[in-house]
CSV table of C-alpha atoms in Angstrom, one decimal:
chain,number,residue,atom,x,y,z
A,1,MET,CA,-6.5,17.8,6.5
A,2,PRO,CA,-8.2,20.4,4.3
A,3,GLU,CA,-11.4,19.2,2.7
A,4,VAL,CA,-10.2,20.0,-0.9
A,5,SER,CA,-7.0,18.0,-0.3
A,6,ARG,CA,-9.0,15.1,1.1
A,7,ARG,CA,-11.3,15.0,-2.0
A,8,GLN,CA,-8.3,15.2,-4.3
A,9,PHE,CA,-6.8,12.3,-2.5
A,10,LEU,CA,-9.9,10.2,-2.7
A,11,ALA,CA,-10.4,11.0,-6.4
A,12,SER,CA,-6.8,10.2,-7.3
A,13,THR,CA,-6.7,6.9,-5.3
A,14,ALA,CA,-9.9,5.8,-7.0
A,15,VAL,CA,-8.3,5.9,-10.4
A,16,ALA,CA,-4.9,4.5,-9.5
A,17,MET,CA,-3.5,2.4,-12.3
A,18,ALA,CA,-2.5,-1.2,-11.6
A,19,ALA,CA,-3.2,-3.4,-14.5
A,20,ALA,CA,-1.8,-4.7,-17.8
A,21,PRO,CA,-2.9,-2.8,-21.0
A,22,PHE,CA,-5.9,-3.7,-22.9
A,23,ILE,CA,-7.4,-2.9,-26.3
A,24,SER,CA,-10.5,-0.8,-26.8
A,25,THR,CA,-12.1,-1.0,-30.2
A,26,SER,CA,-13.1,2.0,-32.2
A,27,SER,CA,-16.7,0.8,-32.4
A,28,THR,CA,-16.9,0.7,-28.6
A,29,ARG,CA,-15.4,4.2,-28.4
A,30,ALA,CA,-17.8,5.5,-31.0
A,31,ARG,CA,-20.9,4.2,-29.2
A,32,ALA,CA,-19.5,5.4,-25.9
A,33,ASN,CA,-19.0,8.9,-27.2
A,34,GLU,CA,-22.6,8.9,-28.4
A,35,SER,CA,-24.3,7.9,-25.1
A,36,ARG,CA,-21.5,7.9,-22.5
A,37,LYS,CA,-23.2,4.8,-21.1
A,38,LEU,CA,-21.9,1.2,-21.7
A,39,GLY,CA,-24.3,-1.7,-21.8
A,40,ILE,CA,-23.9,-4.3,-19.1
A,41,ALA,CA,-25.3,-7.8,-19.2
A,42,ILE,CA,-25.6,-9.5,-15.8
A,43,CYS,CA,-24.6,-13.1,-15.9
A,44,GLY,CA,-26.3,-14.9,-13.0
A,45,LEU,CA,-29.5,-13.6,-11.4
A,46,GLY,CA,-29.2,-14.6,-7.8
A,47,ARG,CA,-29.8,-12.4,-4.7
A,48,LEU,CA,-26.7,-10.2,-5.2
A,49,SER,CA,-27.8,-9.4,-8.7
A,50,GLU,CA,-31.4,-8.9,-7.8
A,51,HIS,CA,-31.0,-6.8,-4.6
A,52,GLN,CA,-27.6,-5.0,-5.2
A,53,ILE,CA,-26.3,-5.0,-8.7
A,54,ALA,CA,-29.4,-4.3,-10.7
A,55,PRO,CA,-30.6,-1.5,-8.4
A,56,ALA,CA,-27.1,0.0,-8.5
A,57,LEU,CA,-27.1,0.0,-12.3
A,58,MET,CA,-30.1,2.4,-12.2
A,59,LYS,CA,-27.9,4.9,-10.3
A,60,THR,CA,-24.8,4.7,-12.5
A,61,LYS,CA,-23.6,7.6,-14.8
A,62,HIS,CA,-21.7,5.5,-17.4
A,63,CYS,CA,-23.6,2.2,-17.4
A,64,ARG,CA,-27.0,0.7,-18.2
A,65,LEU,CA,-28.6,-2.7,-17.9
A,66,ALA,CA,-28.5,-4.1,-21.4
A,67,GLY,CA,-29.0,-7.8,-21.1
A,68,ILE,CA,-29.1,-10.8,-18.8
A,69,VAL,CA,-27.8,-14.4,-18.7
A,70,THR,CA,-29.7,-17.0,-16.7
A,71,GLY,CA,-30.5,-20.7,-16.7
A,72,THR,CA,-34.0,-20.0,-15.2
A,73,PRO,CA,-36.7,-19.0,-17.7
A,74,ALA,CA,-39.0,-17.7,-15.0
A,75,LYS,CA,-36.3,-15.3,-13.9
A,76,ALA,CA,-35.7,-14.2,-17.4
A,77,GLU,CA,-39.4,-13.3,-17.8
A,78,ALA,CA,-39.5,-11.4,-14.5
A,79,TRP,CA,-36.4,-9.4,-15.3
A,80,LYS,CA,-37.6,-8.6,-18.8
A,81,ALA,CA,-40.9,-7.3,-17.4
A,82,LYS,CA,-39.2,-5.3,-14.6
A,83,TYR,CA,-36.4,-3.7,-16.5
A,84,GLY,CA,-37.7,-3.6,-20.1
A,85,ILE,CA,-35.0,-5.9,-21.4
A,86,ARG,CA,-35.4,-7.0,-25.0
A,87,ALA,CA,-35.9,-10.6,-25.8
A,88,ASP,CA,-32.9,-10.7,-28.1
A,89,SER,CA,-30.7,-9.6,-25.1
A,90,VAL,CA,-31.6,-12.5,-22.9
A,91,TYR,CA,-29.2,-15.5,-23.0
A,92,SER,CA,-28.7,-18.8,-21.3
A,93,TYR,CA,-25.3,-20.0,-20.2
A,94,ASP,CA,-25.1,-22.1,-23.4
A,95,THR,CA,-25.9,-19.2,-25.7
A,96,MET,CA,-23.5,-16.6,-24.5
A,97,HIS,CA,-21.5,-16.8,-27.7
A,98,ARG,CA,-24.4,-15.1,-29.5
A,99,MET,CA,-23.6,-11.9,-27.6
A,100,ALA,CA,-21.0,-11.4,-30.3
A,101,ASP,CA,-23.8,-10.1,-32.5
A,102,ASN,CA,-25.3,-7.8,-29.8
A,103,ARG,CA,-23.8,-4.3,-30.1
A,104,ASP,CA,-25.8,-3.1,-27.1
A,105,ILE,CA,-23.7,-5.2,-24.7
A,106,ASP,CA,-20.2,-3.9,-23.9
A,107,ILE,CA,-19.6,-5.6,-20.5
A,108,VAL,CA,-20.6,-8.8,-18.9
A,109,TYR,CA,-20.8,-8.8,-15.1
A,110,VAL,CA,-20.3,-12.4,-14.0
A,111,VAL,CA,-22.2,-13.1,-10.7
A,112,THR,CA,-22.4,-16.9,-10.9
A,113,PRO,CA,-20.9,-19.4,-8.3
A,114,ASN,CA,-17.2,-19.1,-7.9
A,115,ALA,CA,-16.2,-22.2,-9.9
A,116,LEU,CA,-18.3,-21.1,-12.9
A,117,HIS,CA,-16.5,-17.7,-13.2
A,118,ALA,CA,-13.9,-19.0,-15.7
A,119,PRO,CA,-16.2,-20.6,-18.3
A,120,HIS,CA,-18.6,-17.6,-18.2
A,121,THR,CA,-15.7,-15.1,-18.4
A,122,ILE,CA,-14.1,-17.0,-21.2
A,123,ALA,CA,-17.4,-17.2,-23.1
A,124,ALA,CA,-18.0,-13.5,-22.7
A,125,ALA,CA,-14.4,-12.6,-23.8
A,126,LYS,CA,-14.7,-14.8,-26.9
A,127,ALA,CA,-17.9,-12.9,-27.7
A,128,GLY,CA,-15.9,-9.7,-27.7
A,129,LYS,CA,-17.1,-8.3,-24.3
A,130,HIS,CA,-15.2,-6.8,-21.4
A,131,VAL,CA,-15.8,-8.7,-18.2
A,132,PHE,CA,-16.3,-7.5,-14.6
A,133,CYS,CA,-16.3,-10.6,-12.3
A,134,GLU,CA,-17.4,-11.0,-8.7
A,135,LYS,CA,-14.8,-12.0,-6.1
A,136,PRO,CA,-13.1,-14.4,-5.7
A,137,LEU,CA,-12.0,-14.3,-9.3
A,138,GLU,CA,-12.0,-18.1,-9.4
A,139,ILE,CA,-11.2,-21.1,-7.2
A,140,SER,CA,-7.6,-21.7,-8.3
A,141,VAL,CA,-4.7,-19.7,-9.7
A,142,GLU,CA,-4.8,-21.8,-12.9
A,143,ARG,CA,-8.4,-20.9,-13.6
A,144,CYS,CA,-7.7,-17.2,-12.8
A,145,GLN,CA,-4.9,-17.2,-15.3
A,146,GLN,CA,-7.2,-18.8,-18.0
A,147,MET,CA,-9.6,-15.9,-17.5
A,148,ILE,CA,-6.8,-13.3,-17.8
A,149,ASP,CA,-5.4,-15.0,-20.9
A,150,ALA,CA,-8.8,-15.2,-22.6
A,151,CYS,CA,-9.5,-11.5,-22.0
A,152,ARG,CA,-6.1,-10.5,-23.1
A,153,ALA,CA,-6.4,-12.6,-26.3
A,154,ALA,CA,-9.7,-10.9,-27.1
A,155,GLY,CA,-8.3,-7.5,-26.4
A,156,ARG,CA,-10.8,-6.9,-23.6
A,157,MET,CA,-10.5,-5.7,-20.0
A,158,LEU,CA,-11.0,-8.0,-17.0
A,159,GLY,CA,-11.9,-6.5,-13.7
A,160,THR,CA,-12.5,-8.0,-10.2
A,161,ALA,CA,-15.4,-6.7,-8.1
A,162,TYR,CA,-13.6,-5.4,-5.1
A,163,ARG,CA,-16.1,-2.8,-4.0
A,164,CYS,CA,-14.2,-1.8,-0.8
A,165,GLN,CA,-11.5,-0.3,-3.0
A,166,PHE,CA,-14.2,2.3,-3.9
A,167,ASP,CA,-15.4,3.0,-0.3
A,168,PRO,CA,-14.3,6.4,0.9
A,169,HIS,CA,-13.7,5.0,4.4
A,170,HIS,CA,-11.2,2.4,3.1
A,171,LEU,CA,-9.6,5.1,0.8
A,172,GLU,CA,-9.2,7.3,3.9
A,173,CYS,CA,-7.5,4.4,5.8
A,174,ILE,CA,-5.1,4.0,2.8
A,175,ARG,CA,-4.3,7.7,3.0
A,176,LEU,CA,-3.6,7.5,6.8
A,177,VAL,CA,-1.1,4.7,6.1
A,178,ARG,CA,0.5,6.2,3.1
A,179,GLU,CA,1.0,9.6,4.7
A,180,GLN,CA,2.0,8.0,8.0
A,181,ILE,CA,-0.3,10.1,10.0
A,182,PHE,CA,0.2,7.8,13.0
A,183,GLY,CA,3.7,6.7,11.9
A,184,LYS,CA,4.5,3.4,10.3
A,185,PRO,CA,2.0,0.5,10.7
A,186,THR,CA,3.1,-2.4,12.9
A,187,ILE,CA,0.1,-4.7,13.4
A,188,LEU,CA,-3.0,-5.0,11.2
A,189,GLN,CA,-6.2,-6.8,12.4
A,190,ALA,CA,-9.0,-7.7,10.0
A,191,GLY,CA,-12.0,-10.0,10.3
A,192,PHE,CA,-15.3,-10.7,8.6
A,193,ALA,CA,-17.8,-13.4,9.7
A,194,ILE,CA,-21.4,-14.0,8.7
A,195,ASP,CA,-24.1,-16.6,9.4
A,196,VAL,CA,-24.2,-18.4,6.1
A,197,GLY,CA,-27.7,-19.8,6.7
A,198,ASP,CA,-29.3,-22.3,4.3
A,199,PRO,CA,-27.3,-25.6,4.5
A,200,ASP,CA,-28.3,-26.6,1.0
A,201,GLN,CA,-26.9,-23.5,-0.8
A,202,TRP,CA,-24.1,-23.6,-3.3
A,203,ARG,CA,-21.7,-21.8,-1.0
A,204,LEU,CA,-21.4,-25.0,1.1
A,205,LYS,CA,-20.6,-27.2,-1.9
A,206,ARG,CA,-16.9,-27.5,-2.7
A,207,ASP,CA,-17.2,-28.1,-6.4
A,208,LEU,CA,-19.1,-24.8,-6.8
A,209,ALA,CA,-17.6,-22.6,-4.1
A,210,GLY,CA,-14.0,-23.9,-3.9
A,211,GLY,CA,-13.9,-23.1,-0.2
A,212,GLY,CA,-16.1,-21.7,2.5
A,213,ALA,CA,-15.8,-18.6,4.7
A,214,LEU,CA,-12.3,-17.7,3.5
A,215,MET,CA,-13.4,-17.7,-0.2
A,216,ASP,CA,-16.6,-15.9,0.5
A,217,VAL,CA,-16.0,-13.2,3.2
A,218,GLY,CA,-12.5,-13.8,4.5
A,219,ILE,CA,-11.2,-12.4,1.1
A,220,TYR,CA,-12.3,-8.9,2.2
A,221,ALA,CA,-10.0,-9.0,5.2
A,222,LEU,CA,-7.1,-10.5,3.1
A,223,GLN,CA,-7.6,-7.8,0.4
A,224,ALA,CA,-7.6,-5.0,3.0
A,225,THR,CA,-4.2,-6.1,4.5
A,226,ARG,CA,-2.7,-5.9,1.0
A,227,TYR,CA,-4.0,-2.5,-0.1
A,228,LEU,CA,-3.4,-1.0,3.3
A,229,THR,CA,0.3,-2.0,3.3
A,230,GLY,CA,0.8,-1.7,-0.4
A,231,GLU,CA,2.8,-4.9,-0.1
A,232,GLU,CA,2.5,-8.6,-0.9
A,233,PRO,CA,2.8,-11.1,2.0
A,234,VAL,CA,5.9,-13.2,2.2
A,235,LEU,CA,4.7,-15.8,4.8
A,236,VAL,CA,1.3,-17.1,5.9
A,237,SER,CA,0.3,-19.4,8.8
A,238,ALA,CA,-3.3,-20.6,9.3
A,239,LEU,CA,-5.5,-22.7,11.6
A,240,GLU,CA,-9.0,-24.0,10.9
A,241,THR,CA,-11.7,-25.1,13.3
A,242,LYS,CA,-15.2,-26.6,12.9
A,243,THR,CA,-18.1,-26.6,15.4
A,244,ASP,CA,-20.5,-28.1,12.8
A,245,PRO,CA,-18.7,-30.8,10.8
A,246,VAL,CA,-21.9,-31.9,9.2
A,247,LYS,CA,-23.0,-28.6,7.7
A,248,PHE,CA,-19.5,-27.7,6.8
A,249,ALA,CA,-18.4,-31.1,5.6
A,250,GLN,CA,-17.2,-29.8,2.3
A,251,VAL,CA,-15.9,-26.3,3.1
A,252,ASP,CA,-14.2,-24.3,5.9
A,253,GLU,CA,-16.3,-22.9,8.7
A,254,THR,CA,-13.8,-20.8,10.6
A,255,ILE,CA,-10.2,-19.9,9.8
A,256,VAL,CA,-7.7,-17.6,11.5
A,257,TRP,CA,-4.4,-16.7,9.8
A,258,THR,CA,-1.4,-14.5,10.1
A,259,THR,CA,0.7,-13.0,7.3
A,260,LYS,CA,4.0,-11.3,7.4
A,261,PHE,CA,4.9,-8.5,4.9
A,262,PRO,CA,8.3,-7.4,3.6
A,263,SER,CA,8.4,-4.3,5.8
A,264,GLY,CA,7.9,-6.3,8.9
A,265,VAL,CA,4.2,-5.5,9.3
A,266,VAL,CA,2.2,-8.5,10.6
A,267,ALA,CA,-1.5,-9.0,9.9
A,268,TYR,CA,-3.8,-11.1,12.1
A,269,CYS,CA,-7.1,-12.1,10.3
A,270,SER,CA,-10.1,-14.2,10.9
A,271,THR,CA,-13.2,-15.4,9.0
A,272,SER,CA,-16.2,-17.6,9.8
A,273,TYR,CA,-19.6,-18.7,8.8
A,274,LYS,CA,-20.6,-19.1,12.5
A,275,ALA,CA,-18.6,-16.8,14.7
A,276,GLY,CA,-21.1,-14.0,15.1
A,277,ARG,CA,-20.2,-10.3,14.8
A,278,ILE,CA,-16.8,-10.0,13.3
A,279,GLN,CA,-16.6,-7.1,10.7
A,280,ASN,CA,-13.6,-5.0,11.7
A,281,LEU,CA,-10.4,-3.5,10.3
A,282,ARG,CA,-7.8,-2.0,12.6
A,283,VAL,CA,-4.3,-0.6,12.0
A,284,ASN,CA,-1.9,-0.2,14.9
A,285,ALA,CA,0.9,2.1,14.2
A,286,GLU,CA,3.9,3.7,16.0
A,287,ARG,CA,2.0,6.7,17.3
A,288,GLY,CA,-1.6,5.6,17.4
A,289,TRP,CA,-4.3,3.5,15.7
A,290,PHE,CA,-7.4,3.8,13.6
A,291,GLU,CA,-10.1,1.3,12.7
A,292,LEU,CA,-13.3,0.7,10.8
A,293,ASP,CA,-16.1,-1.2,12.6
A,294,PRO,CA,-18.1,-2.2,10.6
A,295,ALA,CA,-15.7,-2.3,7.8
A,296,PHE,CA,-17.0,-4.5,5.0
A,297,PHE,CA,-20.7,-3.9,4.7
A,298,TYR,CA,-22.5,-2.6,1.6
A,299,ASP,CA,-23.2,0.6,3.6
A,300,GLY,CA,-22.9,1.9,7.1
A,301,ASN,CA,-19.1,1.5,7.3
A,302,HIS,CA,-17.5,4.0,9.7
A,303,GLY,CA,-14.6,4.2,12.1
A,304,ARG,CA,-12.5,6.2,14.6
A,305,ARG,CA,-9.0,7.2,15.3
A,306,SER,CA,-6.8,7.3,18.4
A,307,ASP,CA,-6.8,11.1,18.3
A,308,GLY,CA,-10.5,11.1,18.8
A,309,LYS,CA,-11.5,11.9,15.3
A,310,GLU,CA,-14.2,10.0,13.4
A,311,ILE,CA,-13.8,8.3,10.0
A,312,ARG,CA,-17.1,8.9,8.5
A,313,PHE,CA,-18.1,9.9,5.0
A,314,PRO,CA,-21.5,10.3,3.2
A,315,GLU,CA,-22.9,7.0,2.0
A,316,ILE,CA,-22.4,6.0,-1.6
A,317,ASP,CA,-23.6,2.9,-3.5
A,318,LEU,CA,-20.4,0.9,-3.8
A,319,PHE,CA,-21.7,-1.3,-6.6
A,320,ALA,CA,-22.6,1.8,-8.7
A,321,ALA,CA,-19.2,3.2,-7.9
A,322,GLU,CA,-17.2,0.2,-9.0
A,323,MET,CA,-19.3,-0.3,-12.2
A,324,ASP,CA,-18.9,3.4,-13.1
A,325,ASP,CA,-15.2,3.3,-12.6
A,326,PHE,CA,-14.8,0.1,-14.8
A,327,ALA,CA,-16.9,1.8,-17.5
A,328,GLN,CA,-14.8,4.9,-17.3
A,329,CYS,CA,-11.6,2.9,-17.7
A,330,ILE,CA,-13.0,1.4,-20.9
A,331,LEU,CA,-14.2,4.8,-22.2
A,332,GLU,CA,-10.9,6.5,-21.4
A,333,SER,CA,-8.7,3.6,-22.5
A,334,ARG,CA,-7.0,3.3,-19.1
A,335,PRO,CA,-6.3,0.3,-16.9
A,336,THR,CA,-8.5,-0.6,-13.9
A,337,LYS,CA,-7.0,-0.6,-10.4
A,338,VAL,CA,-8.8,-4.0,-9.8
A,339,PRO,CA,-7.7,-6.1,-12.8
A,340,GLY,CA,-7.9,-9.9,-13.1
A,341,GLU,CA,-4.3,-10.0,-11.9
A,342,GLU,CA,-5.4,-8.5,-8.5
A,343,GLY,CA,-8.0,-11.3,-8.2
A,344,LEU,CA,-5.4,-13.9,-9.0
A,345,ARG,CA,-3.0,-12.6,-6.2
A,346,ASP,CA,-5.7,-13.1,-3.6
A,347,VAL,CA,-6.5,-16.6,-4.8
A,348,ARG,CA,-2.8,-17.5,-4.7
A,349,ILE,CA,-2.7,-16.4,-1.0
A,350,MET,CA,-5.9,-18.2,-0.1
A,351,GLN,CA,-4.5,-21.4,-1.6
A,352,ALA,CA,-1.4,-20.9,0.6
A,353,ILE,CA,-3.7,-20.4,3.6
A,354,TYR,CA,-5.5,-23.7,2.8
A,355,GLU,CA,-2.1,-25.4,2.4
A,356,SER,CA,-1.0,-24.2,5.8
A,357,VAL,CA,-4.3,-25.5,7.3
A,358,ARG,CA,-3.6,-28.9,5.7
A,359,THR,CA,0.0,-29.2,6.7
A,360,GLY,CA,0.0,-27.3,10.0
A,361,LYS,CA,3.1,-25.4,8.8
A,362,ALA,CA,3.8,-21.8,7.7
A,363,VAL,CA,3.9,-21.4,3.9
A,364,SER,CA,6.3,-19.1,2.2
A,365,LEU,CA,5.0,-16.8,-0.5
A,366,ALA,CA,8.3,-15.1,-1.3
């Protein structure tokens, strides 16, 4: 495929429209036109914020770090000193409503534990801020809908942090499917497993995480099957196993599941907090196959095709890419391709997977 055409495809895919309309105020537009950079307040200063999101913000073209929200005073002081954040742009979770008076903050990036996404998103929306939220959007469909409704009522955009939708390697896989380079897809395989580590962390507590490996990393595999096929699954069947019922007493350790799509494509997926090296995505089609391995990392993703060609692009910062795209959507008054509704769809399917695990039966999503 000619390089120009490839670049055009990647660019057009990255700005695909798949969301409900939102309202952008004239004041936000005026300030954006002056600086072309929107202020982001990071809500939750854990490892992801410290090691990925904040450094990525320093690389963005349309964003800047404008504030923080934390429940730990020591972290607040450290971030203020490191990034030069003003004292009046530092908030606790109980004072987020005061952001309404802060014109430097346009977007709140919610990076707190899963079950806290809804209250923090709703607080940000009520303060008049757009919201970009880490995945999963929340731990239930009902809570996801509350977030969507709150942002819609406030006339603000809600985005879900699906960074792989901005990875050139994943965009190339989408192109290969859409253009049927190897014919129609037949079977998809996707899996992501990590060693979760510390047994005392919030990810292993049901009331904060909502689930285990599936909610945390399995969602990447689930998302990939949806944006590769361009379809919503109609049937899901799942099985769970635990090798350490003490450590994983409250959440899932390992789950495998299959989904059937309207076109007849079947996806086989797996996720685990203990299964070792699983990080792949593979599409088997009528006349060949292609895969990414690794597929879901922050960097280093690459793959190959059955015709001997590589799938390899220059590295980009995926966090910077997704934040810049969200900011551009606001600046240009256009929908994001990763809206809250997209996050809700994945949560709905994950709830069906958990239902299948509980009942031992396939669950219809039609």
